[in-house]
Structure formats: structure tokens, C-alpha cells
Amino acid sequence: MDETRESQIEENLNNEETEAVEEDTATFMNTMSTVEHAEMLLQQDAAIAQKINDDATLDEAVDPSNGEFGPLGHPEQVQMRVAKRAMMLRDGVNPYPVTLDVTDTIENVRKRYEDADGNLTLEPGAETEDEVGIAGRVLFIRNAGGLCFVQLSAGDGTKIQGMISKKVVGADSLKQFKQLVDLGDHLFLHGKIVASKTGELSVFANDWKIASKALQPLPALHKELNEDTRTRKPYIGMIADERIRNMVRNRSKAVSSLRHTFEAHDFMEVETPMLQTVHGGAAARPFTTHMNAFDLDLYLRIAPELFLKRCLVGGIDRVFEINRDFRNEGVDATHAPEFTMVEAYQAYGNYDTIAALTKELVQKTAMDVFGTTKVTLLDGTEYELGGEWKTMSMYGSLSEALGEEITPETSVEHLGAIADRLGVERDDVENHGKLVEHLWEHFYEDKLYEPTFVRDFPVETSPLVKAHRSIPGVVEKWDLYVRGFELATGYSELNDPVVQRERFVAQAKDALAGDEEACDIDEDFLEALGVGMPPAGGMGMGIDRLLIALTGATIRETITFPLVKPLVG
């Protein structure tokens, strides 16, 4: 295949064509099982390899019309790469070698030859005696007669140029390079560090090898990826989009920062069960599964709270967990069915001390990730997380918004009438606390832009929280809001086993009445409380939502591999 035609094929694989292929595949896959399709692709691979072994050219090995294997066969671009793989194997070259003589990284090479401002310290055309073996993904190729140029990218996006000359590697090696190397391949280069005539830091290769042959072409890297590709194929996003790579790195930095802050306050990290016999610790609809060995129905964890409190009972006075949770609920910009949360509990603390810790966790994370508490969001606006944060009372702020006093004694009937007048959605199973929270959300939820602690919630919606020390019917709970969404929650933890049983019974009755989010009675947890849990403050915060607060992204953009509905079902 001539170089012009091959580059056109690569260029034509843009995002729109990729979508069309996926839609066609989804349509046809409804008539073919997964195994049947996989076997058919293996047959096509074998047919291409047989043609190559029979000395067919690359063009002769490819069936552009897919006449033999139909629309579910490999696209022409993939067939061409499969043929190149077969050609390498025929000639005794491993397309996926186990080891290569990699002596340095692209990142380190650039650091050695760039100043603090990123300017190259070598003059154009300069040569060094510094020989390196490096590897990276091919993002650009330019074939210029007896000299080929290739751009390699490290995993973090750092790039370097490679130069392959016929005078150095020989005519046969250069011909192989032109024939076998594609965009997306991982390529190994060995040679001296030089500056090209145009002043580009380069490796002037005396040897090259394909480190991993890519069979799937990359999308057009000069075009922005569409949302579907970013979420369904996040590995493509990591290659093509610096913002996606940065999100992965910033998420890792954020989690590391949280751990360091907890460590500085003498918290111990533990792990709690993901499969549970009783779902609890939050108001949420659980996922269910079945354990064959015990013939037992189980729930995927909706929160680790009840197990972390058992740690307090056991004498671990400061405990936290960064955990995966699962809630069988809706999906939107701030909700995902599988998400990551941090929960922490401090013996002899309360909702005031845990609020101070939460503020420190958030502000320290911003500093550790971005070097400032004034973060720049994806839309270019700035958001300040530093300083002191506002506080407001749920009942007080609701009374102010309605122009009448609402208290824990306000009747369900009166609250329901207000909700109907305002057009606020009502639950099938409702009580005083639910109506108060729904009314409050109607006025405030998406309007609290700056960081704000909303304090003192109704007892009916907070079954694990200690009663307020001075206001009857209210519990010592806060929710932290930033930019119009809830980021974290904190309690003075309920540790009276008799009251806790009363709360569980009330929840169980709501569940029997049809409330799918109500928690069940956990007798083992009640028994643990009976052993004696010290007074404590506790908090929970979504890691995904923390990244939303720090970056302005949606929750699917903060999760490295978000769950999406399959195209084929």
C-alpha cells in the first residue's frame, strides 16, 4: 500500500465514522452471539495470516469490501494492521516482545535538555554522545525519503521526536519501518540525543523495534473526542485528551492527600465488607446479589458506616475507609450507581469537630492537587474553597424562605399543603422530616454556591444521628454544599442502642409501607452498640464529588471507567 493511501485511511477514521461502525455493529450483533462473532474474527485473522504466509502483499491480504466476512468483520484499517502483525510473525519478529533495552524515559530525557521554562538547551543541529533506549506511543509519522520522523508520547503526554535514517539503520530496516509502523503502535528507539535542524529534541535512532503492535487505529487526534467515546473507551480519552489524563492523575493526588491528612490526625485506615447481609448506613436503594456457597441473598454495600462504628466499639478510636459503594438509583451529573466515598469516625468528637476536619480535608486536597484553594474550573471560572465557610440552620432557613416559622412540631398535613401549593414533589411514603427536606431543597439546594454547612436536620430522616443537645425533634447533622450540590455529610453519632433500635423499627415500618430507601434492622450492629460505643463524630464525602468541586467536571468525567449502558444488549 502506498504511503498516501495509508495516511488517508488513518485520517478518515474520525469520530463520526467510529460511531457509525459501532451503531452498525450493535445492529448486526443482535443476530450473532458473542462467541460466534469472536470465532468469526479469529477466522478472518487466520485468513489474512494465510495470505501473508503465501507471500501476498498487504493490499492483497486485505478485503476492503468485507465480501467474505460481512459487516461484522474487521474494518479495512484493522485488517491492514492484522496483516502487518502476520508479516512480522512470518519473518520471525515478535510484535509483542517480552523485554526491550529501555534505559530511560521520555520525561527524564526532556528534563535533562530543557530549562525551567521548557526551552531546549541544545542549539539546532547539535549532537550529543548521550545514548538512550526509550519507548512511547506513535502519534505522528512523516516519511521523507531516506529520513523518517516519528513523534513518540509517554503515558503522561510528554513527547519526543525520533529520527530514522537510511544511512544509519540501512535501507532494509527503513523499508520495514515504513511498511510496518502505524499510528498508535508502541515503538522502541535506541540512539543518540540530538537537536534537529528545526530545534526539536530528538533521538537519532541506530535501532528500532515495535514494542506493541496496535491493531485498532486511533481516532483523529486533532479533533475533540465526543462524549460517547470518552465514556465508553476512556483509554482512548487518556491517549487523546490531556484533560482526561490530568483527571486521572488529580484523582490519585486527591486520594493521596486525604490519606495524608487522616494520617496526620492519627486516623487508621481499615477495610469493611462490600457484600452485606443487611443494607444500611444510608438512605438508598441497594443492589442485590446471591452467594451460591451459602445459598444466601446479599446486598452490595451502600455505605460502610455500620462496620466502621463497630471499629469504634472495638477500640479503634479514629478510623476511616476509602471505599466503593453501590446504590441502585438514578444517574445524572452528580450521581453514579458505583462511586467512591470516604467515611471517617472520631471517638469523643461531634458534628462540630468533624466539620472542622472535613473543611481541612477539602482545603488540603485543593492545595496538594492544585497548589491553591482558589481552583480554576473547566469552564474557566474560579472557585474559592479557602477561608471560613458559611453555616445555616435547615429549619431557620426554611422558615425564612416561607415567611412562617417551621419547627419539628409542624404537622405533616400543613407541610404537605405547603408542598402542594409550591408544586414540590411528594414521596409515596412521607413524614415530617421528608417534607421538611423536600421543601428546603426546593428553595436552597441548587442555590448554595459558596461552601456552606447546612445544620440540624429532622430526626425522621436521620436514623443514625444523635439527638440535638438542645433542640427537641432535631438531630446533630450537617450537609456540606458547594456549587449547588451536596459534597459531604457529618453527624454526632447515635450511640444509644435503645434509641437506635427505635429508629431502626421506624425505618423498617417505612420499608414495609413501600419506602425502598429505608434501612433494615441490623441486630448485629445493635448488639455491637450494646457493648458500648464512645461518643463520636462521623463524616462521609464522595471522592467523585470532591473532584467535581475541584474541577467543575461531571461525575462521569471524574470516574476513570464509568458504567455506561452497552450498545449491544
Coordinates of C-alpha atoms in Angstrom, one line a residue, residues 202-569:
S202 CA 15.2 14.1 19.1
V203 CA 16.5 10.6 19.3
F204 CA 18.6 9.8 16.2
A205 CA 18.0 6.1 16.1
N206 CA 20.5 3.4 15.3
D207 CA 17.9 0.7 16.2
W208 CA 14.2 0.5 16.4
K209 CA 11.6 -2.2 17.3
I210 CA 7.8 -2.3 17.6
A211 CA 7.2 -2.8 21.3
S212 CA 3.5 -3.5 20.9
K213 CA 1.6 -3.6 17.6
A214 CA -1.7 -1.7 17.7
L215 CA -4.5 -3.4 15.8
Q216 CA -7.1 -0.7 16.4
P217 CA -6.4 2.7 14.8
L218 CA -6.6 5.8 16.9
P219 CA -9.3 8.5 16.3
A220 CA -8.2 11.7 14.6
L221 CA -6.2 13.3 17.5
H222 CA -6.7 16.8 16.2
K223 CA -10.4 16.6 16.7
E224 CA -12.2 16.7 20.1
L225 CA -13.5 13.4 21.3
N226 CA -17.2 13.0 21.6
E227 CA -18.8 12.2 24.9
D228 CA -19.7 8.7 23.9
T229 CA -16.1 7.8 23.1
R230 CA -14.8 9.4 26.2
T231 CA -17.1 7.4 28.5
R232 CA -17.2 4.1 26.6
K233 CA -13.5 4.0 25.7
P234 CA -11.7 6.0 28.4
Y235 CA -8.4 4.5 27.4
I236 CA -8.7 6.4 24.1
G237 CA -9.5 9.6 26.1
M238 CA -6.3 9.1 28.1
I239 CA -4.3 8.9 24.9
A240 CA -6.0 11.8 23.1
D241 CA -7.1 14.3 25.7
E242 CA -4.7 15.9 28.2
R243 CA -7.7 16.9 30.4
I244 CA -8.7 13.2 30.9
R245 CA -5.1 12.2 31.7
N246 CA -5.0 15.1 34.2
M247 CA -8.3 14.0 35.8
V248 CA -6.9 10.5 36.5
R249 CA -3.7 12.0 38.0
N250 CA -5.6 14.6 40.0
R251 CA -7.9 12.0 41.4
S252 CA -4.9 9.9 42.5
K253 CA -3.4 13.0 44.1
A254 CA -6.7 13.8 45.9
V255 CA -7.0 10.4 47.4
S256 CA -3.3 10.5 48.5
S257 CA -3.9 13.9 50.1
L258 CA -6.9 12.6 52.0
R259 CA -4.9 9.7 53.4
H260 CA -2.0 12.0 54.5
T261 CA -4.4 14.4 56.3
F262 CA -6.1 11.5 58.1
E263 CA -2.6 10.1 59.0
A264 CA -1.6 13.5 60.4
H265 CA -4.6 13.3 62.7
D266 CA -3.8 9.7 63.8
F267 CA -6.6 8.0 61.9
M268 CA -6.3 4.3 60.9
E269 CA -7.4 3.1 57.5
V270 CA -9.5 -0.1 57.5
E271 CA -11.5 -2.2 55.1
T272 CA -15.1 -3.2 55.6
P273 CA -17.3 -5.8 53.8
M274 CA -18.6 -5.0 50.3
L275 CA -21.1 -7.9 50.5
Q276 CA -23.5 -7.4 53.4
T277 CA -26.5 -9.4 54.7
V278 CA -28.3 -6.2 55.8
H279 CA -28.1 -3.0 53.9
G280 CA -27.7 0.1 56.0
G281 CA -25.7 3.2 56.7
A282 CA -27.5 5.4 54.3
A283 CA -31.0 6.0 52.8
A284 CA -30.6 4.4 49.4
R285 CA -32.0 1.5 47.2
P286 CA -29.4 -1.3 47.2
F287 CA -28.2 -3.7 44.6
T288 CA -28.8 -7.3 45.4
T289 CA -26.8 -10.4 44.6
H290 CA -26.7 -14.1 45.6
M291 CA -23.9 -16.2 47.2
N292 CA -24.1 -19.7 45.9
A293 CA -21.8 -21.2 48.6
F294 CA -24.2 -20.2 51.4
D295 CA -27.4 -20.0 49.2
L296 CA -27.7 -16.5 50.6
D297 CA -29.1 -13.3 49.2
L298 CA -26.7 -10.4 49.8
Y299 CA -26.6 -6.6 49.3
L300 CA -23.8 -4.6 47.7
R301 CA -22.6 -2.0 50.2
I302 CA -24.4 1.3 50.1
A303 CA -22.2 2.7 52.9
P304 CA -19.5 1.4 55.3
E305 CA -20.9 3.3 58.3
L306 CA -22.2 0.5 60.5
F307 CA -19.0 -1.5 60.2
L308 CA -16.8 1.5 60.8
K309 CA -18.8 2.2 64.0
R310 CA -18.1 -1.4 65.0
C311 CA -14.4 -0.4 64.9
L312 CA -15.1 2.4 67.4
V313 CA -16.7 -0.2 69.6
G314 CA -13.6 -2.4 69.3
G315 CA -11.3 0.4 70.4
I316 CA -10.1 1.9 67.2
D317 CA -10.9 5.5 68.1
R318 CA -10.0 7.2 64.8
V319 CA -10.9 5.2 61.7
F320 CA -11.5 5.9 58.1
E321 CA -12.1 4.0 54.8
I322 CA -11.9 5.0 51.2
N323 CA -14.5 2.6 49.7
R324 CA -16.6 1.6 46.7
D325 CA -20.3 2.0 47.2
F326 CA -23.3 0.9 45.1
R327 CA -26.7 2.5 45.0
N328 CA -29.4 1.3 42.6
E329 CA -30.7 4.8 41.8
G330 CA -30.7 7.4 39.1
V331 CA -27.8 8.7 37.1
D332 CA -27.1 12.4 36.5
A333 CA -24.3 14.9 36.7
T334 CA -23.6 14.2 40.4
H335 CA -24.9 10.6 40.8
A336 CA -23.5 7.3 39.6
P337 CA -24.6 3.7 40.6
E338 CA -21.0 2.8 41.5
F339 CA -18.9 5.5 43.3
T340 CA -16.1 6.1 45.7
M341 CA -16.6 7.6 49.2
V342 CA -14.5 8.3 52.2
E343 CA -16.0 7.9 55.6
A344 CA -14.3 8.7 58.9
Y345 CA -15.3 8.4 62.6
Q346 CA -13.6 10.0 65.6
A347 CA -14.2 8.9 69.2
Y348 CA -15.1 11.8 71.5
G349 CA -15.8 14.1 68.6
N350 CA -19.1 15.5 67.4
Y351 CA -20.6 17.1 64.4
D352 CA -18.6 20.4 65.1
T353 CA -15.2 18.7 65.3
I354 CA -15.9 16.6 62.3
A355 CA -16.9 19.6 60.3
A356 CA -13.6 21.3 61.1
L357 CA -11.8 18.1 59.9
T358 CA -13.9 18.0 56.7
K359 CA -13.0 21.6 55.9
E360 CA -9.3 20.8 56.4
L361 CA -9.6 17.7 54.2
V362 CA -11.1 19.6 51.3
Q363 CA -8.8 22.6 51.6
K364 CA -5.7 20.5 52.0
T365 CA -6.7 18.4 48.9
A366 CA -7.1 21.6 46.8
M367 CA -3.6 22.7 47.9
D368 CA -2.0 19.3 47.3
V369 CA -3.6 18.9 43.9
F370 CA -3.5 22.4 42.5
G371 CA -1.3 24.4 44.9
T372 CA -4.2 26.8 45.8
T373 CA -7.6 26.8 47.4
K374 CA -8.8 29.1 44.5
V375 CA -9.3 26.4 41.8
T376 CA -10.0 27.0 38.1
L377 CA -12.9 25.1 36.8
L378 CA -13.3 23.5 33.4
D379 CA -15.3 26.5 32.1
G380 CA -12.5 28.9 33.1
T381 CA -14.2 30.3 36.2
E382 CA -12.5 30.4 39.6
Y383 CA -13.9 28.9 42.8
E384 CA -12.6 29.7 46.3
L385 CA -12.6 26.9 48.8
G386 CA -10.4 28.7 51.3
G387 CA -11.2 30.8 54.4
E388 CA -14.1 30.2 56.7
W389 CA -17.3 28.6 55.4
K390 CA -20.9 29.7 55.9
T391 CA -23.3 27.8 58.2
M392 CA -27.1 27.9 58.2
S393 CA -29.9 26.1 60.0
M394 CA -32.3 23.9 58.0
Y395 CA -35.4 24.9 60.0
G396 CA -34.3 28.5 60.3
S397 CA -33.6 29.0 56.6
L398 CA -36.8 27.2 55.6
S399 CA -38.8 29.4 57.9
E400 CA -37.2 32.5 56.3
A401 CA -37.9 31.3 52.8
L402 CA -41.6 30.5 53.6
G403 CA -42.2 33.6 55.7
E404 CA -43.6 31.5 58.5
E405 CA -42.0 29.5 61.3
I406 CA -41.4 25.8 60.7
T407 CA -40.5 23.7 63.7
P408 CA -40.2 20.0 64.4
E409 CA -43.8 20.2 65.7
T410 CA -45.2 21.5 62.4
S411 CA -47.7 18.9 61.2
V412 CA -47.4 16.6 58.2
E413 CA -50.7 17.9 56.9
H414 CA -49.6 21.5 57.0
L415 CA -46.2 20.8 55.4
G416 CA -48.0 18.7 52.7
A417 CA -50.3 21.6 51.9
I418 CA -47.3 23.9 51.5
A419 CA -45.6 21.4 49.2
D420 CA -48.8 21.1 47.1
R421 CA -49.1 24.9 46.8
L422 CA -45.4 25.2 45.7
G423 CA -45.6 22.1 43.4
V424 CA -43.0 20.2 45.4
E425 CA -42.9 16.5 44.5
R426 CA -44.0 14.3 47.4
D427 CA -43.0 10.7 48.2
D428 CA -45.3 7.8 48.4
V429 CA -44.2 7.2 52.0
E430 CA -43.7 10.5 53.6
N431 CA -43.3 12.0 57.1
H432 CA -42.4 15.3 58.7
G433 CA -38.7 15.0 58.1
K434 CA -39.0 14.1 54.4
L435 CA -41.4 17.0 53.7
V436 CA -39.1 19.5 55.5
E437 CA -36.1 18.4 53.5
H438 CA -38.0 18.5 50.2
L439 CA -39.3 22.0 50.9
W440 CA -35.8 23.1 51.9
E441 CA -34.3 21.6 48.7
H442 CA -37.0 23.5 46.7
F443 CA -35.6 26.8 48.0
Y444 CA -32.0 26.2 48.5
E445 CA -30.4 23.0 47.2
D446 CA -29.0 24.3 43.8
K447 CA -28.6 27.9 45.1
L448 CA -25.9 27.4 47.7
Y449 CA -22.9 28.3 45.6
E450 CA -20.2 29.1 48.2
P451 CA -19.2 26.3 50.6
T452 CA -22.0 26.1 53.2
F453 CA -22.7 23.8 56.1
V454 CA -26.5 23.2 56.5
R455 CA -27.1 22.1 60.1
D456 CA -29.7 20.4 62.3
F457 CA -31.9 18.0 60.4
P458 CA -35.2 16.4 61.2
V459 CA -34.9 13.2 63.2
E460 CA -37.1 11.2 60.9
T461 CA -34.6 11.2 58.0
S462 CA -31.5 10.7 60.1
P463 CA -31.8 7.3 61.9
L464 CA -28.1 7.0 62.8
V465 CA -27.7 10.5 64.2
K466 CA -27.7 11.7 67.9
A467 CA -30.5 13.9 69.0
H468 CA -29.6 17.6 69.2
R469 CA -28.3 18.6 72.6
S470 CA -30.8 21.5 73.0
I471 CA -33.5 21.4 70.2
P472 CA -36.1 18.6 70.6
G473 CA -37.0 16.7 67.3
V474 CA -33.8 17.7 65.6
V475 CA -30.5 15.8 65.2
E476 CA -26.9 17.0 65.1
K477 CA -26.3 16.5 61.4
W478 CA -24.9 18.8 58.7
D479 CA -24.7 18.6 54.9
L480 CA -21.9 20.5 53.1
Y481 CA -23.0 22.2 49.9
V482 CA -20.6 23.6 47.3
R483 CA -21.6 25.0 43.9
G484 CA -25.2 23.9 44.3
F485 CA -24.7 20.2 45.2
E486 CA -24.1 18.2 48.4
L487 CA -20.5 17.3 48.8
A488 CA -20.3 15.7 52.3
T489 CA -22.4 15.0 55.4
G490 CA -21.4 14.8 59.1
Y491 CA -23.0 13.6 62.3
S492 CA -22.8 13.5 66.0
E493 CA -23.1 9.7 66.0
L494 CA -26.0 8.0 67.8
N495 CA -24.6 5.5 70.3
D496 CA -27.6 4.7 72.5
P497 CA -28.6 1.1 71.5
V498 CA -32.2 1.6 72.8
V499 CA -32.8 4.7 70.7
Q500 CA -31.0 3.2 67.8
R501 CA -33.4 0.2 67.9
E502 CA -36.4 2.6 68.0
R503 CA -35.0 4.4 64.9
F504 CA -34.5 1.1 63.1
V505 CA -38.0 0.0 63.8
A506 CA -39.4 3.2 62.4
Q507 CA -37.3 2.7 59.3
A508 CA -38.4 -0.9 59.0
K509 CA -42.1 0.2 59.1
D510 CA -41.4 2.8 56.4
A511 CA -39.8 0.0 54.3
L512 CA -42.9 -2.2 54.8
A513 CA -45.0 0.7 53.7
G514 CA -43.1 0.9 50.4
D515 CA -40.1 3.1 51.1
E516 CA -37.4 1.5 49.1
E517 CA -34.6 3.7 50.6
A518 CA -35.4 2.9 54.3
C519 CA -32.8 0.8 56.1
D520 CA -33.5 -2.5 57.8
I521 CA -33.0 -3.6 61.4
D522 CA -29.4 -4.7 61.9
E523 CA -29.4 -6.8 65.1
D524 CA -25.7 -7.5 65.0
F525 CA -25.0 -3.7 64.9
L526 CA -27.4 -3.2 67.8
E527 CA -25.5 -5.8 69.7
A528 CA -22.2 -4.1 69.0
L529 CA -23.7 -0.8 70.2
G530 CA -24.7 -2.6 73.4
V531 CA -21.1 -3.5 74.1
G532 CA -20.5 0.3 74.2
M533 CA -19.5 2.8 71.5
P534 CA -17.9 6.1 72.7
P535 CA -19.4 9.4 71.7
A536 CA -18.2 10.2 68.2
G537 CA -18.3 12.5 65.2
G538 CA -18.5 11.0 61.8
M539 CA -18.4 12.2 58.2
G540 CA -18.8 10.9 54.6
M541 CA -17.7 12.5 51.4
G542 CA -17.9 11.4 47.8
I543 CA -14.4 11.3 46.2
D544 CA -16.1 11.7 42.8
R545 CA -18.0 14.7 44.1
L546 CA -14.8 16.2 45.6
L547 CA -13.3 16.1 42.1
I548 CA -16.4 17.7 40.7
A549 CA -16.0 20.5 43.3
L550 CA -12.3 20.9 42.4
T551 CA -12.6 20.8 38.6
G552 CA -16.2 21.6 37.5
A553 CA -16.4 18.2 35.7
T554 CA -19.4 15.9 35.7
I555 CA -19.3 12.7 37.8
R556 CA -18.8 10.6 34.7
E557 CA -15.7 12.6 33.8
T558 CA -14.2 12.1 37.3
I559 CA -14.7 8.3 37.3
T560 CA -11.9 6.7 35.3
F561 CA -14.1 3.9 34.0
P562 CA -17.8 5.0 34.4
L563 CA -20.6 2.5 33.9
V564 CA -22.5 3.0 30.6
K565 CA -25.3 1.1 29.0
P566 CA -23.9 -1.4 26.5
L567 CA -24.6 -0.7 22.8
V568 CA -25.4 -4.4 22.3
G569 CA -27.9 -5.9 24.6

